[in-house]
mmCIF file of C-alpha atoms in Angstrom:
data_model
loop_
_atom_site.group_PDB
_atom_site.id
_atom_site.type_symbol
_atom_site.label_atom_id
_atom_site.label_comp_id
_atom_site.label_asym_id
_atom_site.label_seq_id
_atom_site.Cartn_x
_atom_site.Cartn_y
_atom_site.Cartn_z
ATOM 1 C CA MET A 7 64.631 0.470 -4.870
ATOM 2 C CA THR A 8 64.079 -1.007 -1.461
ATOM 3 C CA ALA A 9 62.295 0.659 1.393
ATOM 4 C CA ALA A 10 64.351 2.144 4.142
ATOM 5 C CA GLU A 11 63.751 3.717 7.560
ATOM 6 C CA PRO A 12 62.800 7.385 7.366
ATOM 7 C CA GLY A 13 66.100 8.481 8.874
ATOM 8 C CA ASP A 14 68.230 6.240 6.566
ATOM 9 C CA ARG A 15 68.486 8.426 3.478
ATOM 10 C CA LEU A 16 70.542 11.210 1.789
ATOM 11 C CA GLY A 17 68.405 14.071 3.088
ATOM 12 C CA LYS A 18 69.214 13.628 6.782
ATOM 13 C CA GLY A 19 72.288 15.880 6.813
ATOM 14 C CA PRO A 20 73.355 19.154 8.182
ATOM 15 C CA GLY A 21 70.390 21.447 7.680
ATOM 16 C CA ARG A 22 68.024 19.251 9.670
ATOM 17 C CA ARG A 23 65.770 20.633 12.401
ATOM 18 C CA PRO A 24 67.466 21.415 15.691
ATOM 19 C CA GLU A 25 66.472 19.137 18.532
ATOM 20 C CA GLY A 26 63.453 20.559 20.491
ATOM 21 C CA GLU A 27 62.290 22.918 17.775
ATOM 22 C CA PRO A 28 58.668 22.390 16.732
ATOM 23 C CA LEU A 29 58.429 20.378 13.565
ATOM 24 C CA ALA A 30 56.448 22.754 11.369
ATOM 25 C CA ALA A 31 58.534 25.821 12.382
ATOM 26 C CA GLY A 32 61.876 23.955 11.767
ATOM 27 C CA LEU A 33 60.621 22.711 8.393
ATOM 28 C CA GLU A 34 59.432 26.064 7.328
ATOM 29 C CA GLN A 35 62.873 27.662 8.178
ATOM 30 C CA ARG A 36 64.702 24.938 6.235
ATOM 31 C CA LEU A 37 62.432 25.507 3.156
ATOM 32 C CA LEU A 38 62.497 29.418 3.355
ATOM 33 C CA GLY A 39 66.197 29.561 4.089
ATOM 34 C CA GLY A 40 65.794 31.260 7.579
ATOM 35 C CA ARG A 41 63.297 33.035 9.812
ATOM 36 C CA ARG A 42 60.743 35.463 8.547
ATOM 37 C CA ARG A 43 62.192 38.818 9.324
ATOM 38 C CA TRP A 44 61.375 41.364 6.604
ATOM 39 C CA ARG A 45 58.221 43.181 5.411
ATOM 40 C CA ARG A 46 57.466 43.490 1.766
ATOM 41 C CA ARG A 47 58.837 47.022 1.386
ATOM 42 C CA GLU A 48 61.926 46.035 3.283
ATOM 43 C CA VAL A 49 62.671 42.991 1.166
ATOM 44 C CA ALA A 50 62.152 44.952 -2.104
ATOM 45 C CA SER A 51 64.460 47.636 -0.918
ATOM 46 C CA ARG A 52 67.168 45.218 0.149
ATOM 47 C CA ALA A 53 66.974 43.503 -3.298
ATOM 48 C CA GLY A 54 67.185 46.896 -5.034
ATOM 49 C CA VAL A 55 63.863 46.664 -6.790
ATOM 50 C CA SER A 56 60.638 48.563 -6.649
ATOM 51 C CA LEU A 57 57.770 47.194 -4.658
ATOM 52 C CA LEU A 58 55.688 47.116 -7.863
ATOM 53 C CA SER A 59 58.223 44.838 -9.591
ATOM 54 C CA ALA A 60 58.529 42.705 -6.458
ATOM 55 C CA ARG A 61 54.719 42.204 -6.317
ATOM 56 C CA LYS A 62 54.655 41.361 -10.077
ATOM 57 C CA LEU A 63 57.152 38.593 -9.507
ATOM 58 C CA TRP A 64 55.354 37.306 -6.383
ATOM 59 C CA ARG A 65 52.026 37.181 -8.269
ATOM 60 C CA ALA A 66 53.631 35.414 -11.131
ATOM 61 C CA LEU A 67 55.128 32.793 -8.776
ATOM 62 C CA GLY A 68 51.734 32.219 -7.256
ATOM 63 C CA PHE A 69 52.439 33.669 -3.759
ATOM 64 C CA ALA A 70 49.586 34.894 -1.574
ATOM 65 C CA ASN A 71 49.238 38.688 -1.099
ATOM 66 C CA VAL A 72 50.616 40.190 2.258
ATOM 67 C CA SER A 73 50.067 43.506 3.765
ATOM 68 C CA ASP A 74 52.655 46.142 4.549
ATOM 69 C CA SER A 75 52.749 45.148 8.154
ATOM 70 C CA ASP A 76 53.258 41.388 7.676
ATOM 71 C CA VAL A 77 56.674 40.073 8.535
ATOM 72 C CA ALA A 78 56.645 37.343 5.890
ATOM 73 C CA PHE A 79 60.010 37.291 4.096
ATOM 74 C CA THR A 80 63.499 35.853 4.637
ATOM 75 C CA GLU A 81 66.951 36.310 3.275
ATOM 76 C CA GLY A 82 66.020 33.788 0.642
ATOM 77 C CA ASP A 83 63.308 36.087 -0.703
ATOM 78 C CA VAL A 84 65.861 38.910 -0.971
ATOM 79 C CA GLU A 85 68.256 36.731 -3.008
ATOM 80 C CA ALA A 86 65.597 35.540 -5.379
ATOM 81 C CA LEU A 87 64.413 39.121 -6.033
ATOM 82 C CA ALA A 88 67.991 40.358 -6.520
ATOM 83 C CA ARG A 89 68.648 37.379 -8.903
ATOM 84 C CA VAL A 90 65.697 38.253 -11.127
ATOM 85 C CA ALA A 91 66.579 41.934 -11.099
ATOM 86 C CA ALA A 92 70.250 41.077 -12.095
ATOM 87 C CA MET A 93 68.824 38.956 -15.047
ATOM 88 C CA VAL A 94 66.882 41.898 -16.325
ATOM 89 C CA ARG A 95 69.557 44.578 -15.721
ATOM 90 C CA SER A 96 72.052 42.524 -17.537
ATOM 91 C CA GLY A 97 69.953 42.449 -20.654
ATOM 92 C CA LEU A 98 69.663 38.660 -20.714
ATOM 93 C CA VAL A 99 65.928 39.018 -20.596
ATOM 94 C CA ASP A 100 63.389 41.859 -20.271
ATOM 95 C CA GLU A 101 61.019 42.245 -17.364
ATOM 96 C CA HIS A 102 58.065 40.749 -19.240
ATOM 97 C CA THR A 103 60.082 37.546 -20.103
ATOM 98 C CA ALA A 104 61.377 37.286 -16.557
ATOM 99 C CA ILE A 105 57.793 37.359 -15.268
ATOM 100 C CA THR A 106 56.754 34.722 -17.795
ATOM 101 C CA LEU A 107 59.702 32.488 -16.748
ATOM 102 C CA ALA A 108 58.621 33.041 -13.154
ATOM 103 C CA ARG A 109 55.060 32.162 -13.844
ATOM 104 C CA ALA A 110 56.119 28.928 -15.620
ATOM 105 C CA LEU A 111 58.093 27.944 -12.375
ATOM 106 C CA GLY A 112 55.235 29.106 -10.038
ATOM 107 C CA GLN A 113 52.467 27.124 -11.779
ATOM 108 C CA THR A 114 54.544 24.043 -12.219
ATOM 109 C CA ALA A 115 55.893 24.122 -8.639
ATOM 110 C CA ASP A 116 52.354 24.574 -7.242
ATOM 111 C CA ARG A 117 50.982 21.499 -8.966
ATOM 112 C CA LEU A 118 54.171 19.553 -8.234
ATOM 113 C CA VAL A 119 53.939 20.241 -4.519
ATOM 114 C CA SER A 120 50.125 19.371 -4.420
ATOM 115 C CA TRP A 121 50.793 16.168 -6.516
ATOM 116 C CA GLN A 122 53.651 15.062 -4.271
ATOM 117 C CA THR A 123 51.886 15.826 -0.985
ATOM 118 C CA GLU A 124 48.681 14.075 -2.095
ATOM 119 C CA ALA A 125 50.650 11.004 -3.050
ATOM 120 C CA LEU A 126 52.429 11.016 0.305
ATOM 121 C CA VAL A 127 49.103 11.370 2.234
ATOM 122 C CA GLU A 128 47.702 8.539 0.200
ATOM 123 C CA TYR A 129 50.677 6.307 0.929
ATOM 124 C CA LEU A 130 50.586 7.039 4.636
ATOM 125 C CA SER A 131 46.827 6.591 4.858
ATOM 126 C CA ALA A 132 47.060 3.065 3.347
ATOM 127 C CA GLY A 133 48.117 1.920 6.763
ATOM 128 C CA ALA A 134 46.429 2.720 10.027
ATOM 129 C CA GLY A 135 45.318 6.280 8.909
ATOM 130 C CA THR A 136 47.362 9.445 8.890
ATOM 131 C CA ALA A 137 47.414 12.749 10.548
ATOM 132 C CA ALA A 138 48.873 16.204 9.541
ATOM 133 C CA HIS A 139 51.887 15.794 11.945
ATOM 134 C CA GLN A 140 52.759 12.395 10.399
ATOM 135 C CA THR A 141 52.778 13.928 6.878
ATOM 136 C CA LEU A 142 54.883 16.818 8.175
ATOM 137 C CA ASP A 143 57.300 14.450 9.811
ATOM 138 C CA ARG A 144 57.661 12.429 6.550
ATOM 139 C CA LEU A 145 58.181 15.569 4.512
ATOM 140 C CA ASP A 146 60.824 16.543 6.960
ATOM 141 C CA ASP A 147 62.579 13.289 6.164
ATOM 142 C CA LEU A 148 62.113 13.586 2.416
ATOM 143 C CA VAL A 149 62.502 17.252 1.555
ATOM 144 C CA ASP A 150 66.152 17.244 0.712
ATOM 145 C CA ASP A 151 65.903 14.182 -1.576
ATOM 146 C CA LEU A 152 62.913 15.611 -3.312
ATOM 147 C CA GLU A 153 64.703 18.927 -3.939
ATOM 148 C CA GLN A 154 67.718 17.086 -5.481
ATOM 149 C CA LEU A 155 65.381 15.001 -7.670
ATOM 150 C CA LEU A 156 63.633 18.192 -8.853
ATOM 151 C CA VAL A 157 66.894 19.776 -9.915
ATOM 152 C CA TYR A 158 68.053 16.510 -11.466
ATOM 153 C CA ALA A 159 64.898 16.209 -13.565
ATOM 154 C CA TRP A 160 64.875 19.863 -14.598
ATOM 155 C CA ARG A 161 68.475 19.631 -15.759
ATOM 156 C CA ARG A 162 67.821 16.368 -17.681
ATOM 157 C CA HIS A 163 64.821 17.943 -19.488
ATOM 158 C CA LEU A 164 66.797 21.182 -20.185
ATOM 159 C CA ALA A 165 69.740 19.041 -21.576
ATOM 160 C CA ALA A 166 67.284 17.343 -23.929
ATOM 161 C CA THR A 167 66.093 20.862 -25.048
ATOM 162 C CA VAL A 168 69.773 21.811 -25.560
ATOM 163 C CA ALA A 169 70.260 18.813 -27.880
ATOM 164 C CA TRP A 170 67.079 19.776 -29.756
ATOM 165 C CA LEU A 171 68.329 23.365 -30.206
ATOM 166 C CA THR A 172 71.738 22.045 -31.390
ATOM 167 C CA ASP A 173 70.067 19.866 -34.081
ATOM 168 C CA ALA A 174 67.592 22.509 -35.240
ATOM 169 C CA PRO A 175 68.594 23.443 -38.776
ATOM 170 C CA GLY A 176 67.120 26.905 -38.971
ATOM 171 C CA ALA A 177 64.861 29.552 -37.362
ATOM 172 C CA GLU A 178 61.733 27.904 -38.586
ATOM 173 C CA GLU A 179 62.384 25.077 -36.188
ATOM 174 C CA LEU A 180 62.419 27.517 -33.185
ATOM 175 C CA ALA A 181 59.193 29.270 -34.161
ATOM 176 C CA THR A 182 56.387 29.216 -31.563
ATOM 177 C CA ALA A 183 54.074 28.280 -34.394
ATOM 178 C CA ALA A 184 55.053 25.061 -36.016
ATOM 179 C CA PRO A 185 53.602 21.929 -37.513
ATOM 180 C CA LEU A 186 52.892 19.271 -34.914
ATOM 181 C CA THR A 187 50.831 16.157 -34.659
ATOM 182 C CA VAL A 188 48.295 16.582 -31.854
ATOM 183 C CA GLY A 189 46.374 13.689 -30.115
ATOM 184 C CA PHE A 190 43.526 13.588 -27.560
ATOM 185 C CA ALA A 191 42.782 10.360 -25.685
ATOM 186 C CA ASP A 192 39.477 10.393 -23.866
ATOM 187 C CA LEU A 193 38.382 7.793 -21.259
ATOM 188 C CA VAL A 194 35.173 6.098 -22.199
ATOM 189 C CA SER A 195 32.233 6.373 -19.680
ATOM 190 C CA TYR A 196 34.255 8.437 -17.273
ATOM 191 C CA THR A 197 31.245 10.398 -16.107
ATOM 192 C CA ARG A 198 29.291 7.346 -15.273
ATOM 193 C CA LEU A 199 32.257 5.811 -13.489
ATOM 194 C CA SER A 200 33.008 8.930 -11.490
ATOM 195 C CA GLN A 201 29.521 8.795 -10.143
ATOM 196 C CA ARG A 202 29.668 5.127 -9.358
ATOM 197 C CA LEU A 203 33.112 4.687 -7.926
ATOM 198 C CA GLU A 204 34.203 5.574 -4.328
ATOM 199 C CA GLN A 205 36.542 8.542 -4.162
ATOM 200 C CA ARG A 206 39.593 6.351 -3.458
ATOM 201 C CA GLU A 207 38.766 4.120 -6.420
ATOM 202 C CA LEU A 208 38.296 7.017 -8.675
ATOM 203 C CA GLY A 209 41.734 8.404 -7.634
ATOM 204 C CA VAL A 210 43.350 5.058 -8.329
ATOM 205 C CA LEU A 211 41.724 5.099 -11.873
ATOM 206 C CA VAL A 212 42.888 8.681 -12.578
ATOM 207 C CA GLN A 213 46.400 8.057 -11.404
ATOM 208 C CA ARG A 214 46.585 4.772 -13.344
ATOM 209 C CA PHE A 215 45.427 6.551 -16.551
ATOM 210 C CA GLU A 216 47.839 9.432 -16.102
ATOM 211 C CA GLY A 217 50.722 7.095 -15.435
ATOM 212 C CA LEU A 218 50.008 4.731 -18.360
ATOM 213 C CA ALA A 219 49.407 7.641 -20.700
ATOM 214 C CA ALA A 220 52.726 9.292 -19.696
ATOM 215 C CA ASP A 221 54.730 6.088 -20.115
ATOM 216 C CA VAL A 222 53.220 5.305 -23.497
ATOM 217 C CA VAL A 223 53.687 8.876 -24.938
ATOM 218 C CA THR A 224 57.196 9.105 -23.624
ATOM 219 C CA ALA A 225 58.139 5.755 -24.977
ATOM 220 C CA GLY A 226 56.854 6.782 -28.378
ATOM 221 C CA GLY A 227 58.934 9.881 -28.561
ATOM 222 C CA GLY A 228 56.048 12.247 -27.869
ATOM 223 C CA ARG A 229 55.229 14.715 -25.122
ATOM 224 C CA VAL A 230 52.374 14.897 -22.684
ATOM 225 C CA VAL A 231 51.116 18.380 -22.831
ATOM 226 C CA LYS A 232 48.558 18.035 -20.051
ATOM 227 C CA THR A 233 45.979 15.720 -18.488
ATOM 228 C CA VAL A 234 42.568 16.962 -17.461
ATOM 229 C CA GLY A 235 40.687 14.300 -15.493
ATOM 230 C CA ASP A 236 39.601 11.905 -18.207
ATOM 231 C CA GLU A 237 41.611 13.248 -20.995
ATOM 232 C CA VAL A 238 45.245 13.494 -22.057
ATOM 233 C CA LEU A 239 46.525 15.848 -24.729
ATOM 234 C CA PHE A 240 49.862 14.761 -26.423
ATOM 235 C CA THR A 241 52.043 15.873 -29.327
ATOM 236 C CA ALA A 242 54.504 14.281 -31.663
ATOM 237 C CA ASP A 243 56.778 15.750 -34.275
ATOM 238 C CA ALA A 244 55.258 13.841 -37.316
ATOM 239 C CA PRO A 245 52.020 11.947 -38.109
ATOM 240 C CA PRO A 246 53.533 8.461 -38.099
ATOM 241 C CA ALA A 247 54.953 8.834 -34.555
ATOM 242 C CA GLY A 248 51.619 10.363 -33.457
ATOM 243 C CA ALA A 249 49.606 7.392 -34.935
ATOM 244 C CA LEU A 250 51.729 4.823 -33.328
ATOM 245 C CA ILE A 251 51.453 6.595 -29.974
ATOM 246 C CA ALA A 252 47.665 6.898 -30.372
ATOM 247 C CA LEU A 253 47.412 3.173 -31.239
ATOM 248 C CA SER A 254 49.649 2.176 -28.314
ATOM 249 C CA LEU A 255 47.480 4.244 -25.880
ATOM 250 C CA SER A 256 44.389 2.483 -27.208
ATOM 251 C CA GLU A 257 45.947 -0.938 -26.904
ATOM 252 C CA GLN A 258 47.414 -0.311 -23.484
ATOM 253 C CA MET A 259 44.169 0.873 -21.911
ATOM 254 C CA ALA A 260 42.246 -2.068 -23.529
ATOM 255 C CA VAL A 261 44.150 -4.625 -21.563
ATOM 256 C CA ASP A 262 44.443 -2.774 -18.288
ATOM 257 C CA ASP A 263 42.364 -4.029 -15.389
ATOM 258 C CA VAL A 264 41.804 -0.545 -13.907
ATOM 259 C CA VAL A 265 41.392 1.794 -16.648
ATOM 260 C CA PRO A 266 38.444 1.720 -19.310
ATOM 261 C CA ASP A 267 38.943 1.950 -23.033
ATOM 262 C CA VAL A 268 39.960 5.210 -24.635
ATOM 263 C CA ARG A 269 38.913 7.113 -27.775
ATOM 264 C CA VAL A 270 41.750 8.901 -29.641
ATOM 265 C CA GLY A 271 41.541 11.804 -32.168
ATOM 266 C CA LEU A 272 44.674 12.612 -34.162
ATOM 267 C CA ALA A 273 45.403 15.794 -36.335
ATOM 268 C CA HIS A 274 48.463 17.343 -37.826
ATOM 269 C CA GLY A 275 48.945 21.010 -38.717
ATOM 270 C CA GLN A 276 50.260 24.371 -37.638
ATOM 271 C CA VAL A 277 50.182 24.631 -33.832
ATOM 272 C CA LEU A 278 50.894 27.606 -31.525
ATOM 273 C CA ARG A 279 53.161 26.672 -28.550
ATOM 274 C CA SER A 280 52.965 28.947 -25.613
ATOM 275 C CA LEU A 281 53.081 28.633 -21.804
ATOM 276 C CA GLY A 282 53.854 25.015 -22.092
ATOM 277 C CA ASP A 283 50.579 24.402 -23.796
ATOM 278 C CA VAL A 284 49.387 24.106 -27.527
ATOM 279 C CA TYR A 285 46.693 26.097 -29.197
ATOM 280 C CA GLY A 286 45.054 26.537 -32.589
ATOM 281 C CA PRO A 287 42.639 24.849 -35.038
ATOM 282 C CA THR A 288 44.663 21.660 -35.150
ATOM 283 C CA VAL A 289 44.228 21.105 -31.488
ATOM 284 C CA ASN A 290 40.520 21.820 -31.793
ATOM 285 C CA LEU A 291 40.236 19.354 -34.616
ATOM 286 C CA ALA A 292 41.961 16.625 -32.690
ATOM 287 C CA SER A 293 39.516 17.173 -29.815
ATOM 288 C CA ARG A 294 36.502 17.076 -32.159
ATOM 289 C CA LEU A 295 37.713 13.857 -33.768
ATOM 290 C CA THR A 296 37.945 12.230 -30.451
ATOM 291 C CA ALA A 297 34.147 12.535 -30.103
ATOM 292 C CA LEU A 298 33.692 10.663 -33.391
ATOM 293 C CA ALA A 299 35.813 7.702 -32.457
ATOM 294 C CA GLN A 300 34.406 4.458 -31.125
ATOM 295 C CA PRO A 301 35.786 3.113 -27.772
ATOM 296 C CA GLY A 302 39.136 1.579 -28.321
ATOM 297 C CA THR A 303 39.783 3.160 -31.774
ATOM 298 C CA VAL A 304 41.815 5.961 -33.261
ATOM 299 C CA VAL A 305 40.570 8.281 -35.900
ATOM 300 C CA THR A 306 42.094 11.055 -37.981
ATOM 301 C CA ASP A 307 41.193 13.578 -40.653
ATOM 302 C CA PRO A 308 41.840 13.120 -44.418
ATOM 303 C CA GLU A 309 44.705 15.584 -44.493
ATOM 304 C CA THR A 310 46.558 13.885 -41.700
ATOM 305 C CA ALA A 311 45.814 10.513 -43.129
ATOM 306 C CA SER A 312 47.509 11.616 -46.454
ATOM 307 C CA LEU A 313 50.654 12.447 -44.518
ATOM 308 C CA LEU A 314 50.916 8.922 -43.057
ATOM 309 C CA GLY A 315 51.956 7.752 -46.484
ATOM 310 C CA GLU A 316 52.138 4.230 -47.762
ATOM 311 C CA ARG A 317 53.231 2.564 -44.459
ATOM 312 C CA ASP A 318 53.173 -1.182 -44.197
ATOM 313 C CA ASP A 319 52.383 -1.122 -40.488
ATOM 314 C CA LEU A 320 49.206 1.006 -40.678
ATOM 315 C CA VAL A 321 45.844 0.644 -42.314
ATOM 316 C CA LEU A 322 43.466 3.604 -42.908
ATOM 317 C CA VAL A 323 39.771 2.821 -43.184
ATOM 318 C CA PRO A 324 37.472 5.588 -44.392
ATOM 319 C CA GLN A 325 34.371 6.176 -42.297
ATOM 320 C CA ARG A 326 31.031 7.641 -43.138
ATOM 321 C CA SER A 327 30.944 11.427 -43.692
ATOM 322 C CA ARG A 328 30.251 13.423 -40.436
ATOM 323 C CA GLN A 329 29.509 17.007 -39.599
ATOM 324 C CA VAL A 330 32.479 18.242 -37.368
ATOM 325 C CA ARG A 331 31.693 21.332 -35.504
ATOM 326 C CA GLY A 332 33.756 24.259 -36.645
ATOM 327 C CA PHE A 333 35.222 22.275 -39.636
ATOM 328 C CA GLY A 334 32.198 21.461 -41.735
ATOM 329 C CA GLN A 335 31.618 18.025 -43.371
ATOM 330 C CA MET A 336 34.418 15.626 -43.145
ATOM 331 C CA ARG A 337 35.025 11.914 -43.774
ATOM 332 C CA PRO A 338 37.245 10.778 -40.963
ATOM 333 C CA LEU A 339 39.502 7.699 -41.238
ATOM 334 C CA LEU A 340 39.987 4.847 -38.781
ATOM 335 C CA VAL A 341 43.686 4.264 -38.030
ATOM 336 C CA ALA A 342 44.654 0.596 -37.305
ATOM 337 C CA ARG A 343 47.721 -1.676 -37.236
ATOM 338 C CA ALA A 344 48.333 -3.719 -40.290
ATOM 339 C CA GLY A 345 50.285 -6.277 -38.412
ATOM 340 C CA PRO A 346 50.474 -7.906 -34.886
ATOM 341 C CA GLN A 347 50.171 -5.687 -31.831
ATOM 342 C CA PRO A 348 53.610 -4.821 -30.366
ATOM 343 C CA ARG A 349 54.750 -5.670 -26.881
ATOM 344 C CA LEU A 350 52.852 -3.525 -24.389
ATOM 345 C CA ILE A 351 54.647 -1.401 -21.812
ATOM 346 C CA ASP A 352 54.776 -3.013 -18.306
ATOM 347 C CA VAL A 353 54.346 0.005 -16.050
ATOM 348 C CA ASP A 354 54.520 -2.137 -12.894
ATOM 349 C CA GLN A 355 58.214 -3.060 -13.630
#
């Protein structure tokens, strides 16, 4: 992609702010679908839902509370409430499920907006500094393109899920509790680095780590469940895929000029999938194993190691017996490659 002038892009079409209208007010109206004109009771009534149901949905979406006297809603809010109500009344979902779906959207959208805005502020501040009005102006230029990319990415991910559902042989494949390989990759000496580095340097390190981890896990056919500061949690369908992802993470970080080494713990077993996250003893075990790994290495438990089978590309090296909190005495195994290191991912291309 090549850089373009702010006005030279797809988003500068009909829907743009009228000339002479304050930037923030015009941008807000574009985003909300019109002027704020309704109070909460009015918008609930117009959508044909109770105020209680409306408030449940707004809380699930992460919207701030407003009082009965606040004129805070637009026709877009009426349409959204009416759409959710129609989903429930049609029997496609019940109210609880509709609220759960809304909460998934709300929490994801909140993080997405924060992430994108912070990235934009950082980009603008790399020049001669930035101010709020500069960020607003750039958002005004980008908002339509970002919206289209959001819908595009959501549809692509949903299409991948459709393919997975098509291939699932039975109900056991759709269970919220299923066998998965879980990995934790933990940055070495992150606490010390966070105290020594300037804020900007720390931000660069964290972004680099998250970007590298996401690329490696995705390339290996896994899924990044979440990143929390110095740690990434990922899953794979089977132990061999999980082991190769774990080794690739370790190798990729080891040669990077910004990110320090990682320790990786790997475990396979029954996992509860809920709210986009994973839970259960297998997740806890992977986390505990991470603490036992030396910098730049991958360790697993004996049961997971037995599932790796007689693979020519992997070597399993038993370690000394250790006490693993919550799991008792255990002899972890080091996971290593038997052959040459594969070509690393070039995230800068």
